[in-house]
CSV table of C-alpha atoms and ligand atoms in Angstrom, one decimal:
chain,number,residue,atom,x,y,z
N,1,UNK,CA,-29.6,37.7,-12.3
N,2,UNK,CA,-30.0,36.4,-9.0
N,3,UNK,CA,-26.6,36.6,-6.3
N,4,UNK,CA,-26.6,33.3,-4.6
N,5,UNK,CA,-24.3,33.3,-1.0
N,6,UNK,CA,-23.0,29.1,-0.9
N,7,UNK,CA,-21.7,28.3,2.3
N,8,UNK,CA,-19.7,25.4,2.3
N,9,UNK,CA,-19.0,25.8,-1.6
N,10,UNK,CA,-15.6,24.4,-1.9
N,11,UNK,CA,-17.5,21.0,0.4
N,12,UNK,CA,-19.5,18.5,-1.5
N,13,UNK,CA,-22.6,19.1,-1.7
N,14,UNK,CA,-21.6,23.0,-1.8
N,15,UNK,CA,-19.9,22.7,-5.0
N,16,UNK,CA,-22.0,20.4,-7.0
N,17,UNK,CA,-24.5,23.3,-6.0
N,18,UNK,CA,-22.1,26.1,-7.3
N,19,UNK,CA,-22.0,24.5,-10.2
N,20,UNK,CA,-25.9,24.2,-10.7
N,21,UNK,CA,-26.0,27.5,-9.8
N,22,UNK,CA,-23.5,29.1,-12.3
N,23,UNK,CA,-24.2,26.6,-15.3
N,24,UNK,CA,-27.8,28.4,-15.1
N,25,UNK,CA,-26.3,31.6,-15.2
N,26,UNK,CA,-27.0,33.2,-11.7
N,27,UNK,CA,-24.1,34.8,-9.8
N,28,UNK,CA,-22.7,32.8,-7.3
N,29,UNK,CA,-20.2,33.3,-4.4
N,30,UNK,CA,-18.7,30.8,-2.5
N,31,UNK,CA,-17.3,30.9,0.8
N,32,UNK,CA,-15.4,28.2,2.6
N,33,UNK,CA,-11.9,27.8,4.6
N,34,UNK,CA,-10.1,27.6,1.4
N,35,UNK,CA,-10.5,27.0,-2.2
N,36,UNK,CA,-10.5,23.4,-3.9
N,37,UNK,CA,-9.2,22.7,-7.4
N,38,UNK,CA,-12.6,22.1,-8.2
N,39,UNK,CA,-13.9,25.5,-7.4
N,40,UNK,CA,-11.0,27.2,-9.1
N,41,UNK,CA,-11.8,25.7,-12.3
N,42,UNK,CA,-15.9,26.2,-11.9
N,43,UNK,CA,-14.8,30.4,-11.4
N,44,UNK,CA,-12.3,29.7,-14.8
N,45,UNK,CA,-15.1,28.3,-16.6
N,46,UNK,CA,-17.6,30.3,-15.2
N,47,UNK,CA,-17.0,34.1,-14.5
N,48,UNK,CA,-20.0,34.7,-12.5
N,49,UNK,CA,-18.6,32.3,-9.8
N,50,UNK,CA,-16.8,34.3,-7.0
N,51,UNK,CA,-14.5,32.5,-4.1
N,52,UNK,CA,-14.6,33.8,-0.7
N,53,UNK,CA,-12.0,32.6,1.8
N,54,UNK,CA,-13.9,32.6,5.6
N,55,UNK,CA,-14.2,31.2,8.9
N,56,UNK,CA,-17.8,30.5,9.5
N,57,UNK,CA,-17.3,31.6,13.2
N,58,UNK,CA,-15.7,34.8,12.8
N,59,UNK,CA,-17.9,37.5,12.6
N,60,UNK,CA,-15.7,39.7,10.2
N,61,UNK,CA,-14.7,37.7,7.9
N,62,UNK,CA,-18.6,36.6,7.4
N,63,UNK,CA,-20.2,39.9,7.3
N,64,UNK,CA,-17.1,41.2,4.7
N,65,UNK,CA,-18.6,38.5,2.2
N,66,UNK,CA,-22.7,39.6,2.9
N,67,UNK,CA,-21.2,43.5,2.4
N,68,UNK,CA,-19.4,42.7,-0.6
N,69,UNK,CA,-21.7,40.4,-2.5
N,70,UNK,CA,-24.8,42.0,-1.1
N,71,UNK,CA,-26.6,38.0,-1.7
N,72,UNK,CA,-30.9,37.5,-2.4
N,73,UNK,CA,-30.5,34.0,-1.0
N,74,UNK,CA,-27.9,32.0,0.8
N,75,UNK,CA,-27.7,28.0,0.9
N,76,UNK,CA,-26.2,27.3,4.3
N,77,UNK,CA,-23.4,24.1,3.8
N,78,UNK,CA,-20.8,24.8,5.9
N,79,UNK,CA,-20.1,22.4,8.8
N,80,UNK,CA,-18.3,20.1,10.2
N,81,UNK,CA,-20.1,16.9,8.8
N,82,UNK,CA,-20.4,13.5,9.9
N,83,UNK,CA,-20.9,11.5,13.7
N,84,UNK,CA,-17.3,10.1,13.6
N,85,UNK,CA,-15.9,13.8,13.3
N,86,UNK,CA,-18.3,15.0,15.9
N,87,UNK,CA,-17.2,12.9,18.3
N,88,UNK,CA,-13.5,13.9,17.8
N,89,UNK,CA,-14.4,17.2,18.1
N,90,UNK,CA,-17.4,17.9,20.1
N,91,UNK,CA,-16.6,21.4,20.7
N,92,UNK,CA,-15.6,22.3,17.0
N,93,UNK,CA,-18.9,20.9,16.0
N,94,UNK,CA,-20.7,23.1,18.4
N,95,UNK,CA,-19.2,26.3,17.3
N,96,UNK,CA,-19.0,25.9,13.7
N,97,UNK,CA,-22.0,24.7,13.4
N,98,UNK,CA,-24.2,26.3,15.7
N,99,UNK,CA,-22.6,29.5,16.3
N,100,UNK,CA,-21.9,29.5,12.5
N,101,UNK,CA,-25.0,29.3,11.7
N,102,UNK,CA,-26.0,32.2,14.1
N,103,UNK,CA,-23.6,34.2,12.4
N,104,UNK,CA,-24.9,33.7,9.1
N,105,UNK,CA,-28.6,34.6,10.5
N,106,UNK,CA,-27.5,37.1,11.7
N,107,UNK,CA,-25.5,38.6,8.9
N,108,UNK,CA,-28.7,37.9,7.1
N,109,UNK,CA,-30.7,40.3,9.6
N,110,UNK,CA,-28.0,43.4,9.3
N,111,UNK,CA,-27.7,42.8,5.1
N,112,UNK,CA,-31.7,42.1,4.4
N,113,UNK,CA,-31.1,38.9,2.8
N,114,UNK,CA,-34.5,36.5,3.4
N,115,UNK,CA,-34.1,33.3,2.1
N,116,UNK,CA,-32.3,30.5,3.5
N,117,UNK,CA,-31.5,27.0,2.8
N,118,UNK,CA,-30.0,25.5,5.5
N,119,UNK,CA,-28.9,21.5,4.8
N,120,UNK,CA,-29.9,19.5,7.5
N,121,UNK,CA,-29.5,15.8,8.1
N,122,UNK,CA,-31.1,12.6,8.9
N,123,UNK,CA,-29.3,12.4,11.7
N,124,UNK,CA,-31.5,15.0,13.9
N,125,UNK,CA,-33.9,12.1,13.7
N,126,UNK,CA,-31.7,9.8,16.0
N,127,UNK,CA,-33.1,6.3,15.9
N,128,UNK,CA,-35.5,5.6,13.3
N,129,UNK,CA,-38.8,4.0,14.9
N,130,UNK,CA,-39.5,2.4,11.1
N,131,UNK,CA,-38.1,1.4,8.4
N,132,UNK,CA,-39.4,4.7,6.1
N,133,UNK,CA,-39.8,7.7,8.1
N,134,UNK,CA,-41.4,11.5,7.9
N,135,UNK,CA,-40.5,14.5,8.3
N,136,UNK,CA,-42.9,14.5,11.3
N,137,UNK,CA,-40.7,11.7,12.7
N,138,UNK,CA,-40.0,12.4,16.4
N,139,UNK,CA,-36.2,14.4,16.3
N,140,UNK,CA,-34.0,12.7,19.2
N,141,UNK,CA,-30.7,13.2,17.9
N,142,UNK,CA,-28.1,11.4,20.2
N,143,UNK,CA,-24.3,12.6,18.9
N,144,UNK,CA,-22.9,15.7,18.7
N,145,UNK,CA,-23.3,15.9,14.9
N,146,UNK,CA,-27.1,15.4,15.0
N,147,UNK,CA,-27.2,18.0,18.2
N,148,UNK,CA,-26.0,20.4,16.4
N,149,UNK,CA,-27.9,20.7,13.3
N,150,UNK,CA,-31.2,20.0,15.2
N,151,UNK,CA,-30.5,22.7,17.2
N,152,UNK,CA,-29.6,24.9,14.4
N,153,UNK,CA,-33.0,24.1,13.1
N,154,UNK,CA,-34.5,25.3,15.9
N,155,UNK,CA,-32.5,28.6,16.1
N,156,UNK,CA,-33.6,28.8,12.8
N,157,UNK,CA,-37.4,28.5,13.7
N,158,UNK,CA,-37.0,31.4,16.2
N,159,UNK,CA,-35.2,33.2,14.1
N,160,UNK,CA,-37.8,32.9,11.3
N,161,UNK,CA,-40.6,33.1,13.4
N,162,UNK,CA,-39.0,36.4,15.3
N,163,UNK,CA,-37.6,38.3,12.2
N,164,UNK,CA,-40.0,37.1,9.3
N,165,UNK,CA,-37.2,35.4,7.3
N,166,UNK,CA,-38.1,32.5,5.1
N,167,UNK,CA,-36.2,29.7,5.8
N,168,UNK,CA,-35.7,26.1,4.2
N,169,UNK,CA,-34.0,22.7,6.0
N,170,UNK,CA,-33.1,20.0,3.5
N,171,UNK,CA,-32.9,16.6,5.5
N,172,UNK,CA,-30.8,14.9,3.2
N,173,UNK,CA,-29.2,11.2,4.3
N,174,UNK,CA,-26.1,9.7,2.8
N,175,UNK,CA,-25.3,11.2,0.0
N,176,UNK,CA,-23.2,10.0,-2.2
N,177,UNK,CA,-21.5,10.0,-5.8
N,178,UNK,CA,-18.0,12.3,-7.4
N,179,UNK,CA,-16.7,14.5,-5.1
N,180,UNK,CA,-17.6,13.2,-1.6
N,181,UNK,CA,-14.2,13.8,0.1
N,182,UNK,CA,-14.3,11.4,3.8
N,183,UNK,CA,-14.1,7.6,3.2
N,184,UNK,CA,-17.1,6.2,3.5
N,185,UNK,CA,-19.4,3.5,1.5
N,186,UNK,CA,-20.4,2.9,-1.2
N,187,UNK,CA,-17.2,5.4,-2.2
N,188,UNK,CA,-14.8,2.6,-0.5
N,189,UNK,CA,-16.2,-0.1,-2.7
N,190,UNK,CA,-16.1,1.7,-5.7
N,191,UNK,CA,-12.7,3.0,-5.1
N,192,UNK,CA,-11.1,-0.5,-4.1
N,193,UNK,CA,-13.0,-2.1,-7.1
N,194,UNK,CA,-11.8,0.7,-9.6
N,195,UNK,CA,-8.1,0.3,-8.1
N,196,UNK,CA,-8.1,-3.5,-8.3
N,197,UNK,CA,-7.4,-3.2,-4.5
N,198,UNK,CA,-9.3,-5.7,-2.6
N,199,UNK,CA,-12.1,-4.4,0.0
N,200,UNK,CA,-13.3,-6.7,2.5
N,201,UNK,CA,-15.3,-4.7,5.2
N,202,UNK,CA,-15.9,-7.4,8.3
N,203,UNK,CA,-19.7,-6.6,9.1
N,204,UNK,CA,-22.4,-4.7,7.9
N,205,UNK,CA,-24.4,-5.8,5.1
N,206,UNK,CA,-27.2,-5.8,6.8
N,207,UNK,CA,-27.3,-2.2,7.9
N,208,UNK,CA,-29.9,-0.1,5.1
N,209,UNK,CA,-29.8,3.7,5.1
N,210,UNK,CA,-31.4,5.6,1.9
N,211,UNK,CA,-28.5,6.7,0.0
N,212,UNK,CA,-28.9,9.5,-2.3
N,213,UNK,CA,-27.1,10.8,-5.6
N,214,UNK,CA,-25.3,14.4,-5.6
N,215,UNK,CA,-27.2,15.3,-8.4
N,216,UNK,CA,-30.9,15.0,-7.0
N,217,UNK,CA,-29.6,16.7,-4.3
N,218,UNK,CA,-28.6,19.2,-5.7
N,219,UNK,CA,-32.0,19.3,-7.5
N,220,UNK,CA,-33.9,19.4,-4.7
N,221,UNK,CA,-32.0,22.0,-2.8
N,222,UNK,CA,-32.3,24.4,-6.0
N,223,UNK,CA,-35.8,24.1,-6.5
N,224,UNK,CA,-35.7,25.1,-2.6
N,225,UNK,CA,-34.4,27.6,-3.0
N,226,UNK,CA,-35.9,28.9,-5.8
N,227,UNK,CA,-38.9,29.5,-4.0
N,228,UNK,CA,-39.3,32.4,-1.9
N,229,UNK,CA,-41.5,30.4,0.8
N,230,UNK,CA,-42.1,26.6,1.9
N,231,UNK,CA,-44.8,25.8,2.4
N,232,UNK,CA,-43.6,24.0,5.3
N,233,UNK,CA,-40.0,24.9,6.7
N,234,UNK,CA,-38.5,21.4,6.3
N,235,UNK,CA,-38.1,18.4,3.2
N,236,UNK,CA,-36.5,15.1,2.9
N,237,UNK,CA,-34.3,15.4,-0.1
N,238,UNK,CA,-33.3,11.7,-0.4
N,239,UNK,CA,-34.1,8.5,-2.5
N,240,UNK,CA,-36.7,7.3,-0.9
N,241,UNK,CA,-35.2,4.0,-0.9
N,242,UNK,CA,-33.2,2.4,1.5
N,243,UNK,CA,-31.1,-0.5,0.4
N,244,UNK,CA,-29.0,-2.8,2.3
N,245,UNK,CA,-25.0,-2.4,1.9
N,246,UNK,CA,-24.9,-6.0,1.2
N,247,UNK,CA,-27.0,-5.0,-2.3
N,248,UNK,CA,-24.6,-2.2,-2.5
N,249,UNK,CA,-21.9,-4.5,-3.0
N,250,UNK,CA,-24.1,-6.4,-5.3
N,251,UNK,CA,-24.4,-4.1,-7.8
N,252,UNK,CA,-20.7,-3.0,-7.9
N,253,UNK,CA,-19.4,-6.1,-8.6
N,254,UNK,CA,-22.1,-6.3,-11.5
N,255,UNK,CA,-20.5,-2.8,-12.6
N,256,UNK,CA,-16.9,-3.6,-12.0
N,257,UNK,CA,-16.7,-7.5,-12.8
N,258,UNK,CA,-13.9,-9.3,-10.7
N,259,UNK,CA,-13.9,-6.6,-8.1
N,260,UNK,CA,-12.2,-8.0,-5.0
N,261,UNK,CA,-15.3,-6.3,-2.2
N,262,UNK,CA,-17.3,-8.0,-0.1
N,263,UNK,CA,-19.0,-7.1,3.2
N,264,UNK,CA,-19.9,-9.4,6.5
N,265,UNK,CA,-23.6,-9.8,7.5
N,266,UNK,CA,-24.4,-7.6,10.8
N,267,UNK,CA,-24.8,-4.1,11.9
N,268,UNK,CA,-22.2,-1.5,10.3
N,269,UNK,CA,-19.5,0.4,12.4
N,270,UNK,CA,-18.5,4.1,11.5
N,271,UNK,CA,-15.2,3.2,13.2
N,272,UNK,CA,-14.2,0.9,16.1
N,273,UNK,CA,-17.0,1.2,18.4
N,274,UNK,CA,-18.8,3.8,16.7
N,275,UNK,CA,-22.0,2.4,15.0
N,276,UNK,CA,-24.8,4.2,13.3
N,277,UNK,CA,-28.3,4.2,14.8
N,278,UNK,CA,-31.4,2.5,13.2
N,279,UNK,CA,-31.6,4.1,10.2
N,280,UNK,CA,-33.8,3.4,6.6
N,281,UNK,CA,-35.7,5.4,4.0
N,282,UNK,CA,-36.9,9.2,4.1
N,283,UNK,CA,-40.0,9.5,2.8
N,284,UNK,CA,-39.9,12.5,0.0
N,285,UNK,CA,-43.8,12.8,-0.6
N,286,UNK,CA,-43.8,16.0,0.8
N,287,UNK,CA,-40.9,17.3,-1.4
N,288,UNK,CA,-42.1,16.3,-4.6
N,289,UNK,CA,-45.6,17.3,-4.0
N,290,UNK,CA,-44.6,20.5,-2.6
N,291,UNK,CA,-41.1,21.3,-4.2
N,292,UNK,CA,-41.5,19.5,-7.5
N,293,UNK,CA,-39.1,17.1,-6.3
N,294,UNK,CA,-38.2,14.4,-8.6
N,295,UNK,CA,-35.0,11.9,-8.2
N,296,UNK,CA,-33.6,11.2,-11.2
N,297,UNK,CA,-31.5,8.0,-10.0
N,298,UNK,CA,-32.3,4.9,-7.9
N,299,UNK,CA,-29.2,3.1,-6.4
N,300,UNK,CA,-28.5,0.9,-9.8
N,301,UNK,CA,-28.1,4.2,-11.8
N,302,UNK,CA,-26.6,6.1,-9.0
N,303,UNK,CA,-24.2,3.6,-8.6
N,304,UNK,CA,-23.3,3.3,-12.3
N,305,UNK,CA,-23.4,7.1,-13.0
N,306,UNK,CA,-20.8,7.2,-10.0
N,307,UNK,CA,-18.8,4.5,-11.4
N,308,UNK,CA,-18.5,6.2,-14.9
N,309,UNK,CA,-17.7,9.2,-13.3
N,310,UNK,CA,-14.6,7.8,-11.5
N,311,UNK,CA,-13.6,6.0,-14.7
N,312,UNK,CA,-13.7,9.5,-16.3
N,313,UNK,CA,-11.5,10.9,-14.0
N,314,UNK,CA,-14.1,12.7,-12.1
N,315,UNK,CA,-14.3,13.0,-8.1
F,401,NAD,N1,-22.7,14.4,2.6
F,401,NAD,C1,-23.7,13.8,3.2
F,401,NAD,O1,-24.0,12.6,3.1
F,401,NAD,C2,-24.7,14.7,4.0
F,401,NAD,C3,-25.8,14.1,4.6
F,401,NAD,C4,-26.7,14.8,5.3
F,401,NAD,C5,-26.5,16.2,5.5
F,401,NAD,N2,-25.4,16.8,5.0
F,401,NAD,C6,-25.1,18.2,5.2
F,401,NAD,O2,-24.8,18.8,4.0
F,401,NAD,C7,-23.9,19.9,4.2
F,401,NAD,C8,-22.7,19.8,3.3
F,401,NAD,O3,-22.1,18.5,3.6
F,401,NAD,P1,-20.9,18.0,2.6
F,401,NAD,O4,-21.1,16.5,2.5
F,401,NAD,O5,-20.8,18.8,1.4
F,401,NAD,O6,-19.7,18.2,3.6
F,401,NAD,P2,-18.2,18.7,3.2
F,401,NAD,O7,-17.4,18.4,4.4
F,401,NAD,O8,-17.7,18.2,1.9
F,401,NAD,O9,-18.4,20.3,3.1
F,401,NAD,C9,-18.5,21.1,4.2
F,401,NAD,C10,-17.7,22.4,3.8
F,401,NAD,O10,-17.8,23.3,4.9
F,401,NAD,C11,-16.5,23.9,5.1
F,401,NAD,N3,-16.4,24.4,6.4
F,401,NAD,C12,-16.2,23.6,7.5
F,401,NAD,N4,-16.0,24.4,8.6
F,401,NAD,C13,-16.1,25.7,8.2
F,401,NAD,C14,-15.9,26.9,8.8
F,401,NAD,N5,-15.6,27.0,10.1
F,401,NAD,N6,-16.0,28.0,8.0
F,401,NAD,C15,-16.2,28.0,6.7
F,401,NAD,N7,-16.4,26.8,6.1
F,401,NAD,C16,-16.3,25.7,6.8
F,401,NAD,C17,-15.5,22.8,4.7
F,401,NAD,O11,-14.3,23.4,4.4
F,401,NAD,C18,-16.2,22.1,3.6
F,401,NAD,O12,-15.8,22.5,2.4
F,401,NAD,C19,-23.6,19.9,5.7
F,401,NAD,O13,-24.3,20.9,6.4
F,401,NAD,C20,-24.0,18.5,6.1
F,401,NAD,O14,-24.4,18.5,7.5
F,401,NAD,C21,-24.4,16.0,4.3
């Protein structure tokens, strides 16, 4: 039974992964600031789920969790996610990110642990040139967010092409579906439309981005790591398709007749004044050719799996 290190694994992505992870029966320790609900009842219903409370940038507290747990792999979540919290905290974003991320290389170095999967973002792209994009895209990432995990990819590299380890980045792009804890579409929608709360958002229909369901990415990121080596060190993990938010809405009103949502035409806006770059689709040739990749949901049934999730209670 494999010992699986999840950074991040009380985040979203980190503990749809746990879960993954443990319903297949590998042991799996999560470390994060502190632990969710969520997490707590994936350890009660699984006992080969471990928590581990940490602070990605100190030392200690990071190396106590390799020592203890002694991990073969570790899937690198942990960060502080998004452009809008970047920006709030430029500083913060540098050092848990980048110098996180050291640490956990080099934890991996002192404990012998080869095999990383780091999750990466669409965002070390910075402005898309076209409207689907590979991962041989040119990476000019222009907020602090983006900085940081380009240039943890790039320590990465070094550190791989230094030390021998084997190392994975998952460019996903927004992800979505139960869990995702900031407020952000389609989430937004389908909240307002679930609560009967009208949700007009003034502009931005006309902004596309691929959105991705949590469960192929959590697919993709398993069959990552799964494999000892990559053939090549990085894979978009997305949909493949990038639709516009003004189709989002579309299709929850279809899912949620007389929901009170609608969005303006235009570009979208993060917050006042913040605005996402040119984004669109990630190809994912490479992943399923190379990874086995295979999403399971377009937007339609990601929407409506999301939707029946919330309706259950769930996320
Ligand atoms: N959600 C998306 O749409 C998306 C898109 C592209 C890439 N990603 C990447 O996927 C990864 C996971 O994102 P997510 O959506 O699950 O985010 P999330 O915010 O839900 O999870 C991140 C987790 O990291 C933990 N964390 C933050 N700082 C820490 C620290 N100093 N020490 C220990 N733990 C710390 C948080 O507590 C949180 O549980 C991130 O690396 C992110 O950059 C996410």
């Amino acid at each position: 039974m494999a010992t699986i290190l999840v950074t991040g694994g009380s985040g979203f992505i980190g503990a749809a992964v746990v879960e993954a992870l443990a319903s297949r029966g590998d042991r799996v320790v999560a470390f994060d600031l502190v632990e969710t609900q969520r997490l707590k009842d994936l350890r009660a219903a699984h006992p080969h789920v471990t928590f581990s409370a940490g602070e990605l940038t100190e030392w200690p507290q990071l190396a106590q969790v390799f020592r203890h747990s002694r991990p073969q792999a570790v899937i690198h979540c942990a960060a502080i996610v998004g452009v809008v919290n970047s920006l709030a905290s430029p500083i913060a974003t540098m050092r848990v990110n980048v110098e996180g991320s050291l640490n956990v290389l080099a934890a991996m170095r002192l404990f012998d642990v080869c095999r990383l999967v780091n999750l990466s973002t669409e965002e070390v792209y910075g402005a898309f040139t076209a409207d689907r994009i590979d991962e041989s895209h040119p990476c000019r990432p222009s907020k602090p967010y983006g900085i940081s995990k380009y240039a943890v990819e790039q320590l990465c590299r070094d550190d791989a092409a230094t030390y021998g380890t084997s190392i994975t980045h998952i460019r996903t792009c927004w992800v979505y579906g139960p869990g995702l804890p900031r407020p952000r579409v389609p989430k937004t929608l389908i909240d307002g439309a679930l609560e009967g709360r009208p949700m007009h958002i003034p502009a931005g229909g006309d902004f596309r981005v691929d959105h991705v369901y949590i469960a192929d990415v959590v697919q993709g990121i398993v069959k990552a790591v799964d494999k000892a080596t990559t053939p090549q060190d990085v894979y978009h993990i997305a949909s493949g398709q990038a639709p516009s938010l003004a189709e989002i809405v579309e299709i929850v009103r279809e899912l949620v007749p007389g929901a009170d949502i609608a969005i303006g035409p235009g570009h979208y806006a993060f917050a006042d004044g913040v605005e996402p770059v040119r984004k669109g689709a990630l190809d994912i040739s490479r992943a399923r050719r190379e990874l086995n990749y295979s999403p399971r949901y377009d937007i339609r049934s990601g929407l409506e799996a999301y939707v029946d999730a919330r309706r259950r209670g769930i996320g």
